Coordinates of C-alpha atoms in Angstrom, one line a residue:
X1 CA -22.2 -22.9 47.7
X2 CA -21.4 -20.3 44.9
X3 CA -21.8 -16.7 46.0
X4 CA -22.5 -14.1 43.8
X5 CA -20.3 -11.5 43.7
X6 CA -21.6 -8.2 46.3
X7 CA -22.9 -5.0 44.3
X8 CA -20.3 -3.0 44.9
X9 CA -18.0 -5.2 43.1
X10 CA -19.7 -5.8 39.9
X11 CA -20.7 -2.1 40.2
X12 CA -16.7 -1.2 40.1
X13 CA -16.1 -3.8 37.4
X14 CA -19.0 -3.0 35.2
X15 CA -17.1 0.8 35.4
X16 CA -13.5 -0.5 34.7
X17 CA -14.8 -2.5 31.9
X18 CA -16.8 0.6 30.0
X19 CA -13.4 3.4 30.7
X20 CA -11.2 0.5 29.1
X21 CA -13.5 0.0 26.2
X22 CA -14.0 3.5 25.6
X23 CA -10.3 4.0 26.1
X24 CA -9.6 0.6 23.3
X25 CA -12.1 1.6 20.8
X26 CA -11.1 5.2 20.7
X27 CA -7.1 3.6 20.5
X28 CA -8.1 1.4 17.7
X29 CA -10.8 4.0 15.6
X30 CA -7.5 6.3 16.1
X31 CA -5.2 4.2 15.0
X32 CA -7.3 2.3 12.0
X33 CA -8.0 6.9 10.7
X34 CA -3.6 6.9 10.5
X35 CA -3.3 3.9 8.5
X36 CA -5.8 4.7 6.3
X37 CA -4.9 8.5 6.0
X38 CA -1.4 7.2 5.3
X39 CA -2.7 4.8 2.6
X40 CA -4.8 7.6 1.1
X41 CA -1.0 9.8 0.9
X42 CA 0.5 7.3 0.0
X43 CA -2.0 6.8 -3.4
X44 CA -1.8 10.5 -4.1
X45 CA 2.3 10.7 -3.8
X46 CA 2.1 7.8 -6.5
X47 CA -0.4 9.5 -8.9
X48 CA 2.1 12.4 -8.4
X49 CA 5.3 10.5 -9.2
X50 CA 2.7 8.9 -12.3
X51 CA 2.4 12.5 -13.4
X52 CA 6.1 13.7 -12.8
X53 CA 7.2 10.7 -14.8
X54 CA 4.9 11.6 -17.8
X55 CA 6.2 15.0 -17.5
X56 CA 9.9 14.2 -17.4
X57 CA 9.6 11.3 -20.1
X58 CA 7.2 14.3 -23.0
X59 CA 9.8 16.6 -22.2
X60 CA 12.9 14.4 -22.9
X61 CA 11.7 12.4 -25.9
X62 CA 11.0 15.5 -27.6
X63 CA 14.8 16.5 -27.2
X64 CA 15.1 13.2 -28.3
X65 CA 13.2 13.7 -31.4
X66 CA 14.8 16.3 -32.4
X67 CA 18.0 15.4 -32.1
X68 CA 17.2 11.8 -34.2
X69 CA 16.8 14.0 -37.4
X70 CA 19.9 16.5 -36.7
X71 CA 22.0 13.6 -36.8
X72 CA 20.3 12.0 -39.9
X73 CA 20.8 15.9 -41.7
X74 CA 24.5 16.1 -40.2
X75 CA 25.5 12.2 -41.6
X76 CA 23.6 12.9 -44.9
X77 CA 24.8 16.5 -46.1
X78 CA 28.5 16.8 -44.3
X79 CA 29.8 19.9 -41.9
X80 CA 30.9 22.0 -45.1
X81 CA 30.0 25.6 -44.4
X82 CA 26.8 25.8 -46.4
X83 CA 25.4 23.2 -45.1
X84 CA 26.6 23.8 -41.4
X85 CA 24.7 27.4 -42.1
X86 CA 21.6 25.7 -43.1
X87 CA 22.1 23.6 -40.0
X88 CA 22.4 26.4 -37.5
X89 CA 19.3 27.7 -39.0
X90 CA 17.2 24.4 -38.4
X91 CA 19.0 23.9 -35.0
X92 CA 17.3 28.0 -33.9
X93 CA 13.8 26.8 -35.8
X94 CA 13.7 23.6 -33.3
X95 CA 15.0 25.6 -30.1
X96 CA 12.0 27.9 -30.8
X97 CA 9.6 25.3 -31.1
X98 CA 10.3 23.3 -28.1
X99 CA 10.4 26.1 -24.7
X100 CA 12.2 22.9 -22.6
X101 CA 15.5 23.8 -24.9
X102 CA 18.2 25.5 -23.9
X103 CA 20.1 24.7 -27.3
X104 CA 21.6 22.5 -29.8
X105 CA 25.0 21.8 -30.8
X106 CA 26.7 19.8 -32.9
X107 CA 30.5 18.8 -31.9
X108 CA 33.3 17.2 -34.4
X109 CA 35.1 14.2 -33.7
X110 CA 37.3 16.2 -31.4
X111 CA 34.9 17.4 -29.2
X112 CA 34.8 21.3 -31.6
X113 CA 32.0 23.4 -32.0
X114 CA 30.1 22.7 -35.4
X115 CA 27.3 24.4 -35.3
X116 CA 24.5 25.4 -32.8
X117 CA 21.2 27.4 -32.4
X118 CA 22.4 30.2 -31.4
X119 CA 23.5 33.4 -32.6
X120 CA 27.5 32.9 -31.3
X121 CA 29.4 31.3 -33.3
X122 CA 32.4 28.6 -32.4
X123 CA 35.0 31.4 -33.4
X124 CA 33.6 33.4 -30.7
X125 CA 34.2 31.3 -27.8
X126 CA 36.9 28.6 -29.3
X127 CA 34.7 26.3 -26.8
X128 CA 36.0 22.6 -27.2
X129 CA 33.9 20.0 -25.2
X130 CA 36.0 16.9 -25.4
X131 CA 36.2 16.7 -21.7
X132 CA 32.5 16.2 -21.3
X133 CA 30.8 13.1 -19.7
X134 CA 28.2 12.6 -22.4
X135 CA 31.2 13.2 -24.9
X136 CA 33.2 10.5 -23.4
X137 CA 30.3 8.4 -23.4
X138 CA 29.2 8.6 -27.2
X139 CA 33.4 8.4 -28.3
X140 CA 33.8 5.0 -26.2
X141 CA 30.1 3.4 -26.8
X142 CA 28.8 2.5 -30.6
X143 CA 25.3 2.9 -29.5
X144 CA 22.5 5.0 -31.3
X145 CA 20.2 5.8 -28.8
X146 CA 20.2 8.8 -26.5
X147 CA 22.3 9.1 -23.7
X148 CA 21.1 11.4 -20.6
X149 CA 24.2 12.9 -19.2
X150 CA 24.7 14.5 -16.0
X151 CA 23.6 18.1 -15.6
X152 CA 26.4 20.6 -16.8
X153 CA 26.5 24.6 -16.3
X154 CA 26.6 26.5 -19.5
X155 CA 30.1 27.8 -20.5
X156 CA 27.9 30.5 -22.3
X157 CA 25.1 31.7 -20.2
X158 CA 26.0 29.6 -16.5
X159 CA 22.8 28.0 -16.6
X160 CA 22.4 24.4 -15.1
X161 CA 21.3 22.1 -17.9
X162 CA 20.3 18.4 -18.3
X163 CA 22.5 17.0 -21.9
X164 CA 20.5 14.7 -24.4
X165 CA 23.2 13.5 -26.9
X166 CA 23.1 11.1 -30.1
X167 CA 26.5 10.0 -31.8
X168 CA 26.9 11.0 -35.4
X169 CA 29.1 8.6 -37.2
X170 CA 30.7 8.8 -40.2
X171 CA 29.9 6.2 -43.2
X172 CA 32.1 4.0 -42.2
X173 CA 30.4 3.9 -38.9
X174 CA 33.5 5.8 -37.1
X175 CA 32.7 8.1 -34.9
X176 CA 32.3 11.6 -36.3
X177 CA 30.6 13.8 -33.2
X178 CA 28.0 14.7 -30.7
X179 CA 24.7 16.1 -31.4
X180 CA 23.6 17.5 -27.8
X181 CA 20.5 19.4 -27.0
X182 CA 20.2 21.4 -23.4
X183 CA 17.1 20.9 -21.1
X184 CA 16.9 24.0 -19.0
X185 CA 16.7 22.7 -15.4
X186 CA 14.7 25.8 -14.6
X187 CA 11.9 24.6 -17.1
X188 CA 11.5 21.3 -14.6
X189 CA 11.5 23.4 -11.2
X190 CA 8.7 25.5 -12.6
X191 CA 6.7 22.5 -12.9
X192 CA 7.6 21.7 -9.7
X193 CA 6.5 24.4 -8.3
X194 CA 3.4 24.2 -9.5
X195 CA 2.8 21.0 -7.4
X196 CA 1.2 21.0 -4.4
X197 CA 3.2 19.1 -1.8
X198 CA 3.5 21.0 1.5
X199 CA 5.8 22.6 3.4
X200 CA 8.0 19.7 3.7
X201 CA 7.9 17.9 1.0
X202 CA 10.0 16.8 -1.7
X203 CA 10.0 16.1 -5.5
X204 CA 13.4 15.2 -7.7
X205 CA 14.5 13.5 -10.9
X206 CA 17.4 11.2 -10.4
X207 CA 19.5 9.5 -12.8
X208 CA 19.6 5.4 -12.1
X209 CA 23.1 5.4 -11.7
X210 CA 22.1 7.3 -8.8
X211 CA 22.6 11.5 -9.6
X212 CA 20.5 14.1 -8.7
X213 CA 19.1 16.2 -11.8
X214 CA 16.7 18.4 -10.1
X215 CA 15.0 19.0 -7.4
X216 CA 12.8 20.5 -5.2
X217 CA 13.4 22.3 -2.5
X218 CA 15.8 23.4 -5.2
X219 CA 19.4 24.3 -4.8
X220 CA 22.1 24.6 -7.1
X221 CA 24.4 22.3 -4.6
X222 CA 22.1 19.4 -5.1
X223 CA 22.2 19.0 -8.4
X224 CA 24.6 16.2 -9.8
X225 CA 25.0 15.0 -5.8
X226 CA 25.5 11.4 -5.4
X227 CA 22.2 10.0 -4.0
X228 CA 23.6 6.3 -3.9
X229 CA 24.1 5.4 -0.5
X230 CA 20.5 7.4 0.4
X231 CA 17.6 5.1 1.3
X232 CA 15.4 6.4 -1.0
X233 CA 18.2 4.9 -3.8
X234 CA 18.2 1.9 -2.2
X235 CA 14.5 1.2 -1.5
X236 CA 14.6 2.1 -5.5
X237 CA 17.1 -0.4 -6.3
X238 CA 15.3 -3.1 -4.0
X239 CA 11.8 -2.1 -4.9
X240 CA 11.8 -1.7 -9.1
X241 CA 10.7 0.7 -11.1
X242 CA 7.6 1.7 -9.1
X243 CA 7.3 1.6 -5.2
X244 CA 6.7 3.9 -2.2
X245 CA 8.6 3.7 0.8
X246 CA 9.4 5.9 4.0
X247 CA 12.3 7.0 4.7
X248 CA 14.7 9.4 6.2
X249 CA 15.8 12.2 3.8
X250 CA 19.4 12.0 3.4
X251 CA 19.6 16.2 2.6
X252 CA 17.4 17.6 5.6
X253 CA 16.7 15.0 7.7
X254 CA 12.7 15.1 7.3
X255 CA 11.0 11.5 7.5
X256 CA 8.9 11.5 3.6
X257 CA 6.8 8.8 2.5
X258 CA 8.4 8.5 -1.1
X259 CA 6.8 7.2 -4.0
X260 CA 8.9 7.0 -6.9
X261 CA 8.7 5.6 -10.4
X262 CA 11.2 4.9 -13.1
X263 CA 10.6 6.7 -16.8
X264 CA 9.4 4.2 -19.4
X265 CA 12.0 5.0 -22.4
X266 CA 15.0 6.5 -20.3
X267 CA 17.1 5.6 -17.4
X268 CA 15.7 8.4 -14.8
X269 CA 13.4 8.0 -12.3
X270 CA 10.9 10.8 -10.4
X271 CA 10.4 10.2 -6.6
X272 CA 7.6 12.4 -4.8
X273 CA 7.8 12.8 -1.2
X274 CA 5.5 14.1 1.3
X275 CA 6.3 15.4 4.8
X276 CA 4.7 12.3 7.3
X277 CA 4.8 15.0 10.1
X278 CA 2.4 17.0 7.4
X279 CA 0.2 14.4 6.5
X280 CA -0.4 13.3 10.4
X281 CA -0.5 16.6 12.0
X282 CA -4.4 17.0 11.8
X283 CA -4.6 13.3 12.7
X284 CA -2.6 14.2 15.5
X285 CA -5.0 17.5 16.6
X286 CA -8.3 15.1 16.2
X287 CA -6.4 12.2 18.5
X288 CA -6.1 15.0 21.2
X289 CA -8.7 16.2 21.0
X290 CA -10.6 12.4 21.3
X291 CA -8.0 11.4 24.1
X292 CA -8.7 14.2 26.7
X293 CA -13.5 13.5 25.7
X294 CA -12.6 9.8 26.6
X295 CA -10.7 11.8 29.7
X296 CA -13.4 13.7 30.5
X297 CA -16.2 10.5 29.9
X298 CA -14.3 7.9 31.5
X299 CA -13.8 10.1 34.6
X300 CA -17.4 11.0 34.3
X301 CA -18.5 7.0 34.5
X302 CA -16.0 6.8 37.2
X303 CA -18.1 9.2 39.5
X304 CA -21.2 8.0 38.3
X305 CA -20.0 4.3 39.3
X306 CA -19.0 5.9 42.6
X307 CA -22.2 7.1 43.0
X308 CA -23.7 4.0 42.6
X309 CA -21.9 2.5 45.5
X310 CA -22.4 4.9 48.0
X311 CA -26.1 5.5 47.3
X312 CA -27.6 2.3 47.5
X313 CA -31.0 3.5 48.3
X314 CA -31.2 4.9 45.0
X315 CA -30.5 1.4 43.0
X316 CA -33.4 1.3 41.4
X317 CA -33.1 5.2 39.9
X318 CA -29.7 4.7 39.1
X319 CA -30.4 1.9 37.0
X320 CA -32.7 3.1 35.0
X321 CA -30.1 6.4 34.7
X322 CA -27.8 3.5 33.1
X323 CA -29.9 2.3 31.3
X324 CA -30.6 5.3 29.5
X325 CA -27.1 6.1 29.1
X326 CA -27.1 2.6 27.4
X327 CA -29.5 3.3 25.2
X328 CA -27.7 6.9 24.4
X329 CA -24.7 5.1 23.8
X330 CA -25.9 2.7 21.5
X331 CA -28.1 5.3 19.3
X332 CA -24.8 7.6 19.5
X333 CA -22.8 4.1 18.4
X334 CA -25.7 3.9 15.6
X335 CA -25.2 7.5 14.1
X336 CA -21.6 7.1 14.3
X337 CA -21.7 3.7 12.3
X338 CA -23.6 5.6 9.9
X339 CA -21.6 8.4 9.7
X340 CA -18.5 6.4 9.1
X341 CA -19.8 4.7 6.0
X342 CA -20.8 8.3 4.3
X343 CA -18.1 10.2 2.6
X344 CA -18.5 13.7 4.6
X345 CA -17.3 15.8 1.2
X346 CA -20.0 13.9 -1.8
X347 CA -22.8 12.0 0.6
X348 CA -22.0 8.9 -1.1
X349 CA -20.7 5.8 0.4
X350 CA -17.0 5.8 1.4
X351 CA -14.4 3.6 1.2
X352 CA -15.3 1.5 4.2
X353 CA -18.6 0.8 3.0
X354 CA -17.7 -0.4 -0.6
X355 CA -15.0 -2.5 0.8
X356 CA -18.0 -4.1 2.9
X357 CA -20.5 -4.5 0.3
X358 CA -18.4 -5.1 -2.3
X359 CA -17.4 -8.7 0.2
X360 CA -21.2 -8.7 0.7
X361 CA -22.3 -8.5 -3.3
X362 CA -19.2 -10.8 -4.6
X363 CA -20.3 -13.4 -1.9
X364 CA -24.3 -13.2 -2.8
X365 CA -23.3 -13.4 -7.1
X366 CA -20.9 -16.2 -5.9
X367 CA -24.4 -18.3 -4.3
X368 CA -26.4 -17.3 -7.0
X369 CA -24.2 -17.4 -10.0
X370 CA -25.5 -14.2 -11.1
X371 CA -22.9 -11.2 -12.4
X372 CA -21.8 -8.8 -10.8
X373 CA -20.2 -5.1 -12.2
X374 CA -18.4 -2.5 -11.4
X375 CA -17.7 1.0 -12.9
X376 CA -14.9 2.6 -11.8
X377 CA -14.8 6.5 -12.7
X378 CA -11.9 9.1 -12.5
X379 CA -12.0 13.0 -12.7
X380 CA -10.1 13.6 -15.5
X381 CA -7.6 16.3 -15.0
X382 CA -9.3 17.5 -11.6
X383 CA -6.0 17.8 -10.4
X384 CA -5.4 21.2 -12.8
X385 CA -9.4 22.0 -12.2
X386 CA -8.1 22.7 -8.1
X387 CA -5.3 24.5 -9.5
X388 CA -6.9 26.7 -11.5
X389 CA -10.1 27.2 -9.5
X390 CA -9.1 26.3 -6.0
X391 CA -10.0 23.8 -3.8
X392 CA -13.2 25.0 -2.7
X393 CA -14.2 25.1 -6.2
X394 CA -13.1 21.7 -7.0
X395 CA -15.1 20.7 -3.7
X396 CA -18.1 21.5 -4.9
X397 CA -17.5 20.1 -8.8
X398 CA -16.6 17.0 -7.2
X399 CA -20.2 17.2 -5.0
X400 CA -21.9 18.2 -8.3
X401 CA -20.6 15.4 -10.0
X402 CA -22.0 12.9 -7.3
X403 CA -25.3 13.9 -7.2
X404 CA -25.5 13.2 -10.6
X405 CA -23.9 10.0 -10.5
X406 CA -26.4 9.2 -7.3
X407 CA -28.9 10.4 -9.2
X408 CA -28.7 7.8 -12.0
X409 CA -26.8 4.4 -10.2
X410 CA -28.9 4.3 -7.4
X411 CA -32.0 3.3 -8.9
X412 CA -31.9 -0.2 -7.4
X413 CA -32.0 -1.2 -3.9
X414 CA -28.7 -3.5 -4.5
X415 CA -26.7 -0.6 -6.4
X416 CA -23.6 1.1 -5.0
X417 CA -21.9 4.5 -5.8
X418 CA -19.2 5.3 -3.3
X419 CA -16.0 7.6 -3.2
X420 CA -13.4 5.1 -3.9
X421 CA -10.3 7.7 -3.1
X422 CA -10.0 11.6 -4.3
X423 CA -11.7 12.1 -7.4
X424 CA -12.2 8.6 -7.9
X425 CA -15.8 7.3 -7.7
X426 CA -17.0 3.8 -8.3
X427 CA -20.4 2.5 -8.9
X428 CA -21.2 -1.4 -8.1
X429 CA -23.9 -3.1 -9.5
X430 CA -25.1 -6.4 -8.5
X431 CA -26.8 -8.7 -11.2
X432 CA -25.8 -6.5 -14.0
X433 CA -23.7 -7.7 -17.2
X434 CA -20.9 -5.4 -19.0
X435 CA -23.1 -4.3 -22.1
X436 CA -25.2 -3.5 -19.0
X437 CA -22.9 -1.2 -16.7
X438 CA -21.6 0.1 -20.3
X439 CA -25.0 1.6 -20.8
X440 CA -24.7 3.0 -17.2
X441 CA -21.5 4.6 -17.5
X442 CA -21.7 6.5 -20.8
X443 CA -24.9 7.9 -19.3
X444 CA -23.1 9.2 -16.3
X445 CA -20.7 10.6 -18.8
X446 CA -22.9 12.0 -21.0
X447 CA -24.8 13.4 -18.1
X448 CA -21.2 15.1 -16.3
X449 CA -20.2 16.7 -19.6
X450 CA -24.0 18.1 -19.9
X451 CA -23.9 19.8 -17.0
X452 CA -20.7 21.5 -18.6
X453 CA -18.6 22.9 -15.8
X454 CA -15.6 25.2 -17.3
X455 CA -12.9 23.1 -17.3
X456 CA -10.3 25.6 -18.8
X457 CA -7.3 23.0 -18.4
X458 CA -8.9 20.2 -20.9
X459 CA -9.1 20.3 -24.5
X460 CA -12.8 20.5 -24.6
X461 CA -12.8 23.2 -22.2
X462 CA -15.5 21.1 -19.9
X463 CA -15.2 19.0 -16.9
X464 CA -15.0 15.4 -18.1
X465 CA -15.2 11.8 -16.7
X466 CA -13.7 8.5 -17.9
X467 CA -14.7 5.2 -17.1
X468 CA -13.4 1.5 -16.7
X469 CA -16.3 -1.2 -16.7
X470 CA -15.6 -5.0 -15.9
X471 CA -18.4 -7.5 -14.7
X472 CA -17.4 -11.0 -13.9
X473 CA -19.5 -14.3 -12.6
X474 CA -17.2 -14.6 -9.0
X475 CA -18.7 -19.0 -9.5
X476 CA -16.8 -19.0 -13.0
X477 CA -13.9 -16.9 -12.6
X478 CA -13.0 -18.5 -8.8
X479 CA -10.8 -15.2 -8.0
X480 CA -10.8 -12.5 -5.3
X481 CA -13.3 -9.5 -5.1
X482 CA -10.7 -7.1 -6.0
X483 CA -9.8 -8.9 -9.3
X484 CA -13.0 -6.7 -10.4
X485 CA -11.6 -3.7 -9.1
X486 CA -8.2 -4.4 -10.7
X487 CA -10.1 -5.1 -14.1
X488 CA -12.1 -2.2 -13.9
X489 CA -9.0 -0.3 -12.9
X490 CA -7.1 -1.2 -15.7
X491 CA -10.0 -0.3 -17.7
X492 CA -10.0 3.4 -16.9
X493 CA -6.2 3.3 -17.2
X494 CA -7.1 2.3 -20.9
X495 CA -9.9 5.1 -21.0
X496 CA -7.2 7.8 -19.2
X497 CA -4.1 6.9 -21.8
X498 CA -6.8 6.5 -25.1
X499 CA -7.6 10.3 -24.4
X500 CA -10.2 10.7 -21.3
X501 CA -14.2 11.8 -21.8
X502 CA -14.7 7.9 -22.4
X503 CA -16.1 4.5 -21.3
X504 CA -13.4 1.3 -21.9
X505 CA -13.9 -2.0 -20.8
X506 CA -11.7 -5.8 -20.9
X507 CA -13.3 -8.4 -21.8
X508 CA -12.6 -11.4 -19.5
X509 CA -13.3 -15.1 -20.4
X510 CA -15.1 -17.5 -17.9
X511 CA -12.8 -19.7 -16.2

C-alpha cells in the first residue's frame, strides 16, 4: 500500500521548492533586465554612429563641393598670375564660408604651390608636396572623384588635418595638379565632445583601408594608427557597412559594445562604443541588492519551514500563516506584473507590454480579417533638447509629451500607446485603416507642437514630433507582426530624412 509521505517531509520540500524558485525567478528577471538593458545600448550606440555618420559625410561633401568648382575654375581659366590671384581670392571666400576648413590649395603637376587661401604665398615657404599620399594617389589614378587621404600635420601651422583632393587635368586629360582642401581634425573632436558617451567610451572615424582619422579619447598618436588587425576592423569587414559588435579595444583594453556604420558617398566609417562595465554597473548594484532580499527571504522561509516541523501543535495556525503569505505573494506577484508592463518615466505601456499585445492584436485581426495599425512616433531632435536643457528637463518633455499622446490614442478599450525605446513612442490601433491612424497621428502632432515647448535646437524653435503610419490586414499580407513595425519604421525614417514635424506613410499592397 502507497504511503503518503510524513509532514515533515513535504513540509521541508514545500520550503526547498519556494527558496529555489525565488532564487530561479530572481536569476532569470536578472538576467532577462541585462539583455534587454544591453539591447536598449546597443540601439542608442547605433543612432549615435547614425548621427556621427551624417556628421562626418555634411562635413566632407561640403569640402567636396567646393573643391568640384575650384577645379572646373583652375581647368577653365589656366595658373597665369591674374587668374591664380583671382583664385586665391575665391579659395579665402570659401575657407570663410565653411568653419570645417583649414585651407585650400592648388598644386602643379610637380606637386608646387599654385595658389591657396591663405595670406602666405608659395614664395614664402618654397613648400613642394610631391611626396604626399593623396598626391601620389591623384598622379597614378585618372579618376575624378574625391579622394580622402590620410590625416597630414600642417607644414604651416602643425595642425593635424584630414586632405580632400580632386585631380585637375589638363585638356588633353594629363594630369596637371591637386586641388586639396584641409579638414581641421579639431573641428570633429569638438563634436565629439559634445557626445555623451561615459567615462569609458569611445567614438572614431576610420578610413576602410583600415586608418584612424580621429578619435576620441583623443590623442595625437592615434591618429593615422593602423587599426587593421583590431576586432572592431574585422567585425567591420565581416559585418558590412552597418553592425554592432563587442569587442575588446585594441588601444586601452576596455570591453565596448561598438556600433559602427560606413559613410554613404565616401570610404570612411564612424564606430561608437560604449563602456559594457558602464552600461551594467547599475544592473550590477540592483542584482545585489535583489541577491542578498532573496538571502534574507529564502532564509526567512527556511525558519519559518523549521518552525513548522518542530511545532506541530500549531498546524492548523501555521497554515493559515502560509496561507496568507500565499496570498501576499501572489498580490505582491500581481503588482509587480503590473509594474513591469508600465514605463516608470511616461506611465504608458513599455516595451514588454506592446511586444505582448502587439502578438495578441496581430493574432485577433488575423481571425477576424479586420486591419490593424500602428503609428510609430519619434522626438525629433530630443537628443540636442537634453543637451541644451538637461536631462531632467527632457524627462519631463518626454512625460508631457505622453500625456498628450495618452490623452488622444487611448480612447478605445483595444488602443495601445507604449514607450517603444528612448524618445520613441508607438501607438497601436486594432481595427483601424491608414487614412484612419493618419488622422490620429497628425492630431498628436498638431497637438505636441501646440503645446509649444522651446525647442531652441530646431528650426521652428518648438519641440516637434514625426510620424510613420502603416496598417496591414495580417490574413492578406501572411507576414510576421513586426513587418508592421518595420513598415511603420521605415515610415518615420521617411518623415525624419523629408525634414521632421510630419506624418509619412507606405502604402502596401494586399498579398
Amino acid at each position: 500500500m502507497f504511503r503518503r509521505p510524513s509532514i515533515i517531509f513535504r513540509t521541508t520540500a514545500f520550503v526547498a521548492v519556494v527558496c529555489l524558485t525565488l532564487v530561479a525567478l530572481d536569476c532569470w528577471n536578472s538576467w532577462h533586465a541585462r539583455r534587454v538593458l544591453l539591447q536598449q545600448m546597443s540601439v542608442a550606440a547605433s543612432n549615435l554612429a547614425r548621427a556621427m555618420a551624417q556628421q562626418a559625410e555634411d562635413t566632407i561633401k561640403q569640402a567636396d563641393t567646393a573643391l568640384v568648382g575650384i577645379v572646373e575654375r583652375v581647368e577653365h581659366d589656366g595658373t597665369e598670375p591674374a587668374a591664380v590671384e583671382r583664385l586665391r581670392k575665391v579659395l579665402a571666400m570659401r575657407v570663410a564660408e565653411l568653419p570645417q576648413l583649414d585651407a585650400i590649395h592648388i598644386y602643379d603637376k610637380d606637386g608646387n604651390w599654385v595658389a591657396n587661401s591663405r595670406q602666405t604665398t608659395s614664395q614664402n615657404l618654397n613648400l613642394n608636396n610631391a611626396s604626399r599620399e593623396y598626391f601620389l594617389f591623384h598622379r597614378e589614378h585618372e579618376e575624378r572623384g574625391p579622394h580622402i587621404g590620410i590625416p597630414v600635420q600642417s607644414r604651416t601651422n602643425g595642425k593635424l588635418l584630414v586632405p580632400v583632393s580632386r585631380r585637375i587635368n589638363n585638356a588633353d586629360g594629363s594630369f596637371a595638379g591637386v586641388a586639396l582642401a584641409t579638414i581641421d581634425i579639431d573641428f570633429f573632436t569638438k563634436f565629439y565632445d559634445s557626445l555623451d558617451i561615459g567615462r569609458a567610451g569611445a567614438i572614431g572615424l576610420v578610413l576602410e583601408t583600415g586608418t584612424m582619422m580621429i578619435r576620441r579619447p583623443y590623442s595625437a598618436d592615434i591618429v593615422g594608427r593602423n587599426m587593421r588587425e583590431t576586432g572592431l576592423f574585422r567585425a567591420y569587414l565581416a559585418q558590412g557597412p552597418v553592425g554592432t559588435t563587442e569587442v575588446i579595444s585594441a588601444q586601452d583594453g576596455v570591453t565596448r559594445l561598438n556600433s559602427f556604420r560606413r559613410l554613404d558617398k565616401y570610404p570612411l566609417f564612424v564606430t561608437a562604443a560604449l563602456s559594457k562595465d558602464e552600461i551594467l554597473a547599475a544592473w550590477w548594484q540592483d542584482t545585489l541588492w535583489h541577491t542578498a532580499g532573496i538571502i534574507l527571504m529564502t532564509s526567512i522561509v527556511g525558519f519559518v519551514g523549521w518552525r513548522l516541523v518542530k511545532q506541530m501543535e500549531l498546524r492548523n495556525k501555521s497554515e493559515a500563516e502560509l496561507r496568507r503569505a500565499r496570498d501576499a505573494l501572489e498580490t505582491l506577484n500581481k503588482t509587480l506584473n503590473t509594474l513591469a508592463m508600465e514605463d516608470g518615466l511616461t506611465g504608458l505601456a513599455n516595451r514588454r507590454q506592446f511586444d505582448v499585445t502587439l502578438d495578441s492584436e496581430f493574432s485577433r485581426a488575423m481571425r477576424d480579417a479586420s486591419t490593424l495599425a500602428l503609428i510609430m512616433i519619434d522626438v525629433d531632435c530630443f537628443k540636442q533638447y537634453n543637451d541644451i536643457y538637461g536631462h531632467a528637463a527632457g524627462d519631463e518633455c518626454l512625460q508631457t509629451i505622453s500625456r498628450t499622446i495618452a490623452s488622444l490614442a487611448s480612447r478605445r478599450p483595444g488602443d495601445l500607446a507604449a514607450r517603444y525605446g528612448g524618445e520613441e513612442l508607438a501607438v497601436l490601433l486594432p481595427h483601424t485603416d491608414v487614412a484612419g491612424a493618419v488622422i490620429l497621428a497628425e492630431r498628436i502632432r498638431s497637438a505636441v507642437r501646440s503645446l509649444e515647448i522651446v525647442h531652441a535646437g530646431t528650426p521652428d524653435g518648438f519641440v516637434t514630433l514625426s510620424a510613420g503610419v502603416e496598417a496591414l490586414s495580417p490574413a492578406l499580407t501572411k507576414g510576421p507582426p513586426k513587418a508592421l513595425i518595420q513598415a511603420a519604421d521605415k515610415a518615420l525614417y521617411e518623415a525624419k530624412m523629408g525634414g521632421r514635424n510630419r506624418v509619412c506613410t507606405t502604402m502596401r499592397k494586399a498579398a
